[in-house]
Coordinates of N, CA and C in Angstrom, one line a residue:
F256 N 39.3 49.7 60.8 CA 40.1 49.5 62.1 C 39.1 49.4 63.2
F257 N 39.0 48.2 63.8 CA 38.1 48.0 65.0 C 39.0 48.1 66.2
S258 N 38.9 49.2 66.9 CA 39.6 49.4 68.2 C 38.9 50.3 69.1
S259 N 38.5 49.8 70.2 CA 37.8 50.6 71.2 C 38.6 51.0 72.4
R260 N 39.6 50.3 72.7 CA 40.5 50.5 73.8 C 39.7 50.6 75.1
R261 N 38.6 49.9 75.2 CA 37.8 49.9 76.4 C 37.2 48.5 76.6
R262 N 36.8 48.2 77.8 CA 36.2 46.9 78.1 C 34.7 47.0 77.8
H263 N 34.2 45.9 77.1 CA 32.8 45.8 76.8 C 32.2 44.8 77.8
T264 N 30.9 45.0 78.2 CA 30.3 44.0 79.0 C 30.0 42.8 78.1
R265 N 30.3 41.7 78.6 CA 30.1 40.4 78.0 C 31.0 40.2 76.8
Y266 N 30.7 40.8 75.6 CA 31.4 40.5 74.4 C 32.3 41.7 73.9
G267 N 33.1 41.4 73.0 CA 34.0 42.5 72.5 C 33.4 43.4 71.4
T268 N 34.3 43.8 70.5 CA 33.9 44.9 69.6 C 32.9 44.4 68.5
V269 N 33.1 43.4 67.8 CA 32.2 42.9 66.8 C 31.5 41.7 67.4
T270 N 30.2 41.9 67.6 CA 29.5 40.9 68.4 C 28.2 40.3 67.7
G271 N 27.8 39.2 68.2 CA 26.5 38.6 67.8 C 26.4 38.2 66.3
V272 N 27.4 37.7 65.7 CA 27.3 37.2 64.4 C 26.4 35.9 64.5
Q273 N 25.1 36.1 64.2 CA 24.2 35.0 64.3 C 23.4 34.8 63.0
T274 N 23.3 33.5 62.6 CA 22.6 33.1 61.4 C 22.8 34.1 60.2
C275 N 24.0 34.6 60.1 CA 24.4 35.4 58.9 C 25.9 35.2 58.6
A276 N 26.3 35.8 57.5 CA 27.7 35.7 57.2 C 28.3 37.1 57.3
L277 N 29.5 37.2 57.9 CA 30.2 38.4 58.1 C 31.6 38.3 57.5
P278 N 31.9 38.7 56.2 CA 33.2 38.7 55.7 C 34.0 39.9 56.1
I279 N 35.2 39.8 56.5 CA 36.0 41.0 56.9 C 37.4 40.8 56.2
S280 N 37.9 41.9 55.6 CA 39.2 41.8 55.0 C 39.9 43.1 55.1
N281 N 41.2 43.0 55.2 CA 42.2 44.1 55.3 C 41.8 45.1 56.4
V282 N 41.6 44.6 57.6 CA 41.3 45.5 58.7 C 42.2 45.1 59.9
I283 N 42.3 46.0 60.9 CA 43.0 45.7 62.1 C 42.0 45.7 63.2
V284 N 42.0 44.7 64.0 CA 41.2 44.5 65.2 C 42.1 44.5 66.4
A285 N 42.2 45.6 67.1 CA 43.2 45.8 68.1 C 42.7 46.4 69.4
G286 N 43.2 45.9 70.5 CA 43.0 46.5 71.8 C 41.6 46.4 72.4
N287 N 40.8 45.5 72.0 CA 39.4 45.3 72.4 C 39.3 44.3 73.5
S288 N 38.3 44.4 74.3 CA 38.1 43.4 75.3 C 36.6 43.1 75.6
G289 N 36.4 41.9 76.1 CA 35.0 41.5 76.5 C 35.1 40.8 77.9
D290 N 34.1 40.9 78.7 CA 34.1 40.3 80.0 C 34.0 38.8 80.0
T291 N 33.4 38.2 79.0 CA 33.3 36.8 78.9 C 33.9 36.1 77.7
D292 N 33.5 36.5 76.5 CA 33.8 35.9 75.3 C 34.2 36.9 74.2
G293 N 35.1 36.5 73.3 CA 35.3 37.2 72.0 C 35.7 38.6 72.2
G294 N 36.9 38.9 72.6 CA 37.3 40.3 72.7 C 37.3 41.0 71.4
G295 N 37.7 40.4 70.3 CA 37.8 41.0 69.0 C 36.5 40.7 68.2
L296 N 36.0 39.5 68.2 CA 34.9 39.0 67.5 C 34.2 37.9 68.2
Y297 N 32.9 38.0 68.3 CA 32.0 37.0 68.9 C 31.1 36.4 67.9
I298 N 31.2 35.1 67.6 CA 30.3 34.4 66.6 C 29.5 33.4 67.4
E299 N 28.2 33.6 67.3 CA 27.2 32.7 67.9 C 26.3 32.1 66.8
G300 N 26.7 31.0 66.3 CA 25.8 30.3 65.3 C 26.0 30.8 63.9
G301 N 26.6 31.9 63.7 CA 26.8 32.5 62.3 C 28.1 32.1 61.7
T302 N 28.5 32.8 60.7 CA 29.8 32.5 60.0 C 30.5 33.8 59.8
S303 N 31.8 33.8 60.0 CA 32.6 34.9 59.6 C 33.9 34.4 58.9
T304 N 34.3 35.1 57.9 CA 35.5 34.8 57.2 C 36.4 36.0 57.2
W305 N 37.7 35.8 57.7 CA 38.7 36.9 57.7 C 39.7 36.6 56.6
W306 N 39.9 37.6 55.8 CA 41.0 37.6 54.8 C 41.9 38.8 55.1
N307 N 43.2 38.5 55.3 CA 44.2 39.5 55.6 C 43.8 40.5 56.7
V308 N 43.6 39.9 57.8 CA 43.2 40.7 59.0 C 44.4 40.6 60.0
T309 N 44.6 41.7 60.7 CA 45.5 41.7 61.9 C 44.7 41.9 63.1
A310 N 44.8 40.9 64.0 CA 44.1 41.1 65.3 C 45.2 41.0 66.4
V311 N 45.3 42.0 67.2 CA 46.4 42.1 68.2 C 46.0 42.7 69.5
G312 N 46.4 42.2 70.6 CA 46.2 42.8 71.9 C 44.8 42.8 72.3
N313 N 44.0 41.9 71.9 CA 42.6 41.8 72.4 C 42.5 40.9 73.6
E314 N 41.4 41.1 74.4 CA 41.3 40.3 75.7 C 39.9 39.8 75.9
A315 N 39.8 38.6 76.4 CA 38.5 38.0 76.9 C 38.9 36.7 77.6
P316 N 38.3 36.3 78.6 CA 38.6 35.0 79.3 C 38.5 33.8 78.3
S317 N 37.6 33.9 77.3 CA 37.4 32.9 76.3 C 37.4 33.5 74.9
G318 N 38.5 33.1 74.1 CA 38.5 33.6 72.8 C 38.9 35.1 72.7
A319 N 40.0 35.5 73.2 CA 40.4 36.9 73.3 C 40.3 37.5 71.9
G320 N 40.9 36.8 70.9 CA 40.8 37.4 69.5 C 39.4 37.1 68.9
V321 N 39.0 35.8 69.0 CA 37.7 35.4 68.4 C 37.1 34.2 69.2
A322 N 35.8 34.3 69.5 CA 35.1 33.2 70.2 C 34.0 32.7 69.2
V323 N 34.0 31.4 69.0 CA 33.0 30.8 68.1 C 32.2 29.7 68.9
I324 N 30.9 30.0 69.1 CA 30.1 29.1 69.9 C 28.8 28.7 69.1
D325 N 28.0 27.8 69.7 CA 26.7 27.4 69.2 C 26.7 27.1 67.7
G326 N 27.7 26.3 67.3 CA 27.7 25.8 65.9 C 28.2 26.9 64.9
G327 N 28.8 27.9 65.4 CA 29.3 28.9 64.5 C 30.5 28.4 63.7
T328 N 30.9 29.2 62.7 CA 32.0 28.8 61.8 C 32.9 30.1 61.6
F329 N 34.2 29.8 61.7 CA 35.2 30.9 61.5 C 36.3 30.4 60.6
Y330 N 36.4 31.1 59.5 CA 37.5 30.8 58.5 C 38.5 31.9 58.6
L331 N 39.8 31.6 58.7 CA 40.9 32.5 58.8 C 41.9 32.3 57.7
Y332 N 42.0 33.3 56.8 CA 42.9 33.2 55.7 C 43.9 34.3 55.7
S333 N 45.2 34.0 55.6 CA 46.3 35.0 55.4 C 46.2 36.1 56.5
S334 N 45.8 35.7 57.7 CA 45.6 36.7 58.8 C 46.5 36.3 60.0
T335 N 46.6 37.3 60.9 CA 47.4 37.0 62.1 C 46.6 37.4 63.4
I336 N 46.6 36.5 64.4 CA 46.0 36.8 65.7 C 47.1 36.6 66.7
S337 N 47.5 37.7 67.4 CA 48.6 37.6 68.3 C 48.5 38.5 69.5
D338 N 49.3 38.2 70.5 CA 49.5 39.0 71.7 C 48.2 39.3 72.4
S339 N 47.3 38.3 72.5 CA 46.2 38.4 73.4 C 46.6 38.3 74.8
N340 N 46.4 39.3 75.6 CA 46.8 39.3 77.0 C 46.1 38.3 77.9
V341 N 44.8 38.1 77.7 CA 44.0 37.3 78.5 C 43.2 36.4 77.5
G342 N 43.3 35.1 77.6 CA 42.5 34.2 76.8 C 43.2 33.7 75.5
E343 N 42.6 32.7 74.8 CA 43.1 32.1 73.6 C 43.0 33.1 72.5
G344 N 43.8 32.9 71.5 CA 43.7 33.7 70.2 C 42.3 33.4 69.6
V345 N 42.0 32.1 69.4 CA 40.7 31.7 68.9 C 40.2 30.6 69.8
Y346 N 38.9 30.7 70.3 CA 38.3 29.6 71.0 C 37.1 29.2 70.2
A347 N 37.0 27.9 69.9 CA 35.9 27.3 69.2 C 35.3 26.1 70.0
E348 N 34.1 26.2 70.4 CA 33.4 25.1 71.1 C 33.4 23.9 70.2
S349 N 33.2 22.7 70.8 CA 33.3 21.5 70.0 C 32.2 21.4 68.9
A350 N 31.1 22.0 69.1 CA 30.1 22.0 68.0 C 30.3 23.1 66.9
S351 N 31.4 23.9 67.1 CA 31.7 24.9 66.1 C 32.9 24.5 65.3
T352 N 33.1 25.3 64.2 CA 34.1 25.0 63.3 C 35.1 26.2 63.2
F353 N 36.4 25.9 63.2 CA 37.4 26.9 63.0 C 38.5 26.3 62.1
S354 N 38.8 27.1 61.0 CA 39.8 26.6 60.0 C 40.7 27.8 59.7
A355 N 42.0 27.5 59.8 CA 43.0 28.6 59.5 C 43.9 28.1 58.3
T356 N 44.1 29.0 57.4 CA 44.9 28.7 56.2 C 45.9 29.8 55.9
Y357 N 47.2 29.4 55.8 CA 48.2 30.4 55.6 C 48.1 31.6 56.5
S358 N 48.0 31.3 57.8 CA 47.8 32.3 58.8 C 48.8 32.1 60.0
N359 N 48.8 33.1 60.9 CA 49.7 33.1 62.0 C 49.0 33.3 63.3
L360 N 49.1 32.4 64.2 CA 48.6 32.5 65.6 C 49.7 32.4 66.5
Y361 N 50.0 33.5 67.3 CA 51.2 33.6 68.1 C 51.1 34.4 69.3
G362 N 51.7 33.9 70.4 CA 51.9 34.7 71.6 C 50.6 35.0 72.4
N363 N 49.6 34.2 72.2 CA 48.3 34.5 72.9 C 48.4 33.9 74.3
D364 N 47.7 34.4 75.3 CA 47.9 34.1 76.7 C 47.8 32.6 77.0
T365 N 46.6 32.0 76.9 CA 46.4 30.6 77.4 C 46.7 29.6 76.3
A366 N 46.5 30.0 75.0 CA 46.7 29.1 73.9 C 46.5 29.9 72.6
D367 N 47.1 29.5 71.5 CA 46.9 30.2 70.3 C 45.5 29.9 69.7
S368 N 45.1 28.6 69.8 CA 43.7 28.3 69.5 C 43.3 27.0 70.2
T369 N 42.0 26.7 70.3 CA 41.6 25.5 71.0 C 41.4 24.4 70.1
S370 N 41.1 24.6 68.8 CA 41.0 23.6 67.8 C 41.0 24.2 66.4
S371 N 41.5 23.5 65.4 CA 41.4 24.0 64.1 C 41.8 23.0 63.1
T372 N 41.5 23.3 61.8 CA 42.0 22.6 60.7 C 43.0 23.6 60.1
T373 N 44.2 23.1 59.8 CA 45.2 24.1 59.4 C 45.9 23.6 58.1
T374 N 46.3 24.6 57.3 CA 47.1 24.4 56.1 C 48.0 25.6 55.9
G375 N 49.3 25.3 55.8 CA 50.3 26.4 55.5 C 50.5 27.4 56.6
N376 N 50.1 27.1 57.9 CA 50.2 28.1 58.9 C 51.5 28.2 59.5
I377 N 51.8 29.3 60.2 CA 53.1 29.5 60.9 C 52.8 30.0 62.3
T378 N 53.7 29.9 63.2 CA 53.6 30.4 64.5 C 54.9 31.2 64.9
V379 N 54.8 32.5 64.6 CA 56.0 33.3 64.8 C 55.6 34.7 65.3
D380 N 56.5 35.4 65.9 CA 56.3 36.8 66.2 C 56.0 37.5 64.9
P381 N 54.9 38.3 64.9 CA 54.5 38.9 63.6 C 55.6 39.9 63.0
G382 N 56.3 40.5 63.9 CA 57.3 41.5 63.4 C 56.7 42.8 62.9
F383 N 55.8 43.3 63.7 CA 55.2 44.6 63.4 C 56.3 45.7 63.4
T384 N 56.1 46.8 62.7 CA 57.0 47.9 62.7 C 57.2 48.5 64.0
D385 N 56.1 48.7 64.8 CA 56.1 49.3 66.1 C 54.9 48.8 66.9
W386 N 55.0 47.8 67.8 CA 53.9 47.4 68.6 C 54.4 47.4 70.0
T387 N 53.6 48.2 70.8 CA 53.8 48.2 72.3 C 52.4 48.0 72.9
D388 N 52.2 47.1 73.8 CA 50.9 46.8 74.4 C 50.7 47.8 75.5
D389 N 50.7 49.1 75.2 CA 50.5 50.1 76.3 C 49.1 50.7 76.3
G390 N 48.2 50.1 75.6 CA 46.8 50.6 75.6 C 46.6 51.9 74.9
T391 N 47.5 52.3 74.0 CA 47.3 53.5 73.2 C 47.2 53.2 71.8
D392 N 46.9 54.2 71.0 CA 46.7 53.9 69.5 C 48.0 54.4 68.8
N393 N 49.2 54.3 69.4 CA 50.4 54.8 68.8 C 51.2 53.7 68.1
D394 N 50.5 52.6 67.8 CA 51.2 51.5 67.2 C 51.2 51.6 65.6
D395 N 52.3 51.0 65.0 CA 52.4 50.9 63.6 C 52.4 49.4 63.3
L396 N 51.2 48.8 62.9 CA 51.1 47.4 62.7 C 51.3 46.9 61.3
S397 N 52.0 47.7 60.5 CA 52.5 47.3 59.3 C 53.7 46.3 59.6
L398 N 54.1 45.5 58.6 CA 55.1 44.5 58.8 C 56.5 45.2 58.6
A399 N 57.4 45.0 59.5 CA 58.8 45.4 59.4 C 59.5 44.6 58.3
A400 N 60.5 45.1 57.8 CA 61.3 44.4 56.7 C 61.7 43.0 57.1
R401 N 61.9 42.8 58.4 CA 62.4 41.5 58.8 C 61.3 40.5 59.1
S402 N 60.0 40.9 59.0 CA 58.9 40.0 59.4 C 58.8 38.8 58.6
A403 N 58.6 37.7 59.3 CA 58.4 36.4 58.7 C 57.0 36.3 58.0
L404 N 56.1 37.2 58.2 CA 54.8 37.2 57.6 C 54.8 37.8 56.2
I405 N 55.9 38.4 55.8 CA 56.0 38.9 54.4 C 56.1 37.7 53.4
D406 N 55.3 37.7 52.4 CA 55.2 36.7 51.4 C 54.9 35.3 52.0
A407 N 54.2 35.2 53.1 CA 53.9 33.9 53.7 C 52.4 33.6 53.7
G408 N 51.6 34.4 53.0 CA 50.2 34.2 52.9 C 49.9 33.2 51.7
N409 N 48.6 33.2 51.3 CA 48.2 32.3 50.3 C 49.1 32.5 49.0
P410 N 49.7 31.4 48.5 CA 50.6 31.6 47.3 C 49.9 31.7 46.0
S411 N 48.6 31.5 45.9 CA 47.9 31.6 44.6 C 48.0 33.1 44.1
S412 N 48.2 33.2 42.8 CA 48.4 34.6 42.2 C 47.1 35.4 42.4
S413 N 46.0 34.8 42.5 CA 44.8 35.6 42.7 C 44.7 36.3 44.1
Y414 N 45.6 36.0 45.0 CA 45.7 36.6 46.3 C 46.9 37.4 46.5
Y415 N 47.7 37.7 45.4 CA 48.9 38.4 45.5 C 48.7 39.8 46.1
D416 N 49.7 40.4 46.7 CA 49.6 41.8 47.2 C 49.4 42.8 46.0
A417 N 49.1 44.0 46.4 CA 48.9 45.0 45.4 C 50.1 45.3 44.6
D418 N 51.3 45.0 45.1 CA 52.6 45.2 44.4 C 53.0 44.0 43.5
G419 N 52.1 43.0 43.5 CA 52.4 41.9 42.6 C 53.2 40.7 43.2
S420 N 53.6 40.9 44.5 CA 54.3 39.8 45.2 C 53.3 38.9 45.9
R421 N 53.9 37.8 46.4 CA 53.0 36.8 47.1 C 52.4 37.5 48.3
N422 N 51.2 37.1 48.6 CA 50.4 37.6 49.7 C 51.1 37.7 51.0
D423 N 51.2 38.8 51.7 CA 51.7 39.0 53.0 C 50.5 38.6 54.0
I424 N 50.9 38.0 55.1 CA 49.9 37.7 56.2 C 49.6 39.0 56.9
G425 N 48.3 39.3 57.1 CA 47.9 40.5 57.9 C 47.2 41.5 57.1
A426 N 46.8 42.6 57.7 CA 45.9 43.6 57.2 C 46.5 44.3 55.9
Y427 N 47.8 44.4 55.8 CA 48.4 45.1 54.7 C 48.7 44.2 53.5
G428 N 48.3 42.9 53.6 CA 48.6 42.0 52.5 C 47.4 41.8 51.6
G429 N 47.6 41.0 50.6 CA 46.5 40.7 49.6 C 46.2 41.8 48.7
P430 N 45.2 41.6 47.8 CA 44.9 42.5 46.7 C 44.4 43.9 47.3
G431 N 43.7 43.8 48.5 CA 43.2 45.0 49.1 C 44.1 45.7 50.1
G432 N 45.3 45.2 50.2 CA 46.2 45.7 51.3 C 47.1 46.8 50.9
G433 N 47.0 47.5 49.8 CA 47.9 48.6 49.4 C 47.6 49.9 50.1
W434 N 47.1 49.9 51.3 CA 46.7 51.1 52.0 C 47.8 51.5 52.9

């Protein structure tokens, strides 16, 4: 769970992914902020891959959820980036790469993303059990029974949820999401 509930100077919580690979799966990135770029994640020339991640309520003028610059690469699989109060869900400079597959980008301030290659994506309210953007850690970001993200992730059986059903989008989905 990456949540600082405070403003960072310049970049957000996970910063400086440079010339390396940073895979992240089955985590929540919530309530983080940066003064310039990447409230949740800042990628500068490196690569990050997110599998079944929930990013919600992050802030930064550029890339509130994720900022990808200087030829960086960001792959988003069966994940949701939503409700960024300031900035795009994902910002990728023209020299950078952003690809989303079976994911959800929704309700971000200026745009859900600036550019991407997409397959099987949706744009819906995530339907969290209890989400209030009040700056506290009292949220339940599991999916409510009515959520459109249930069984909407990657349909391949190798990505099924721990209960054997199709992959849910977000931190509680996929093989590692039985927590």
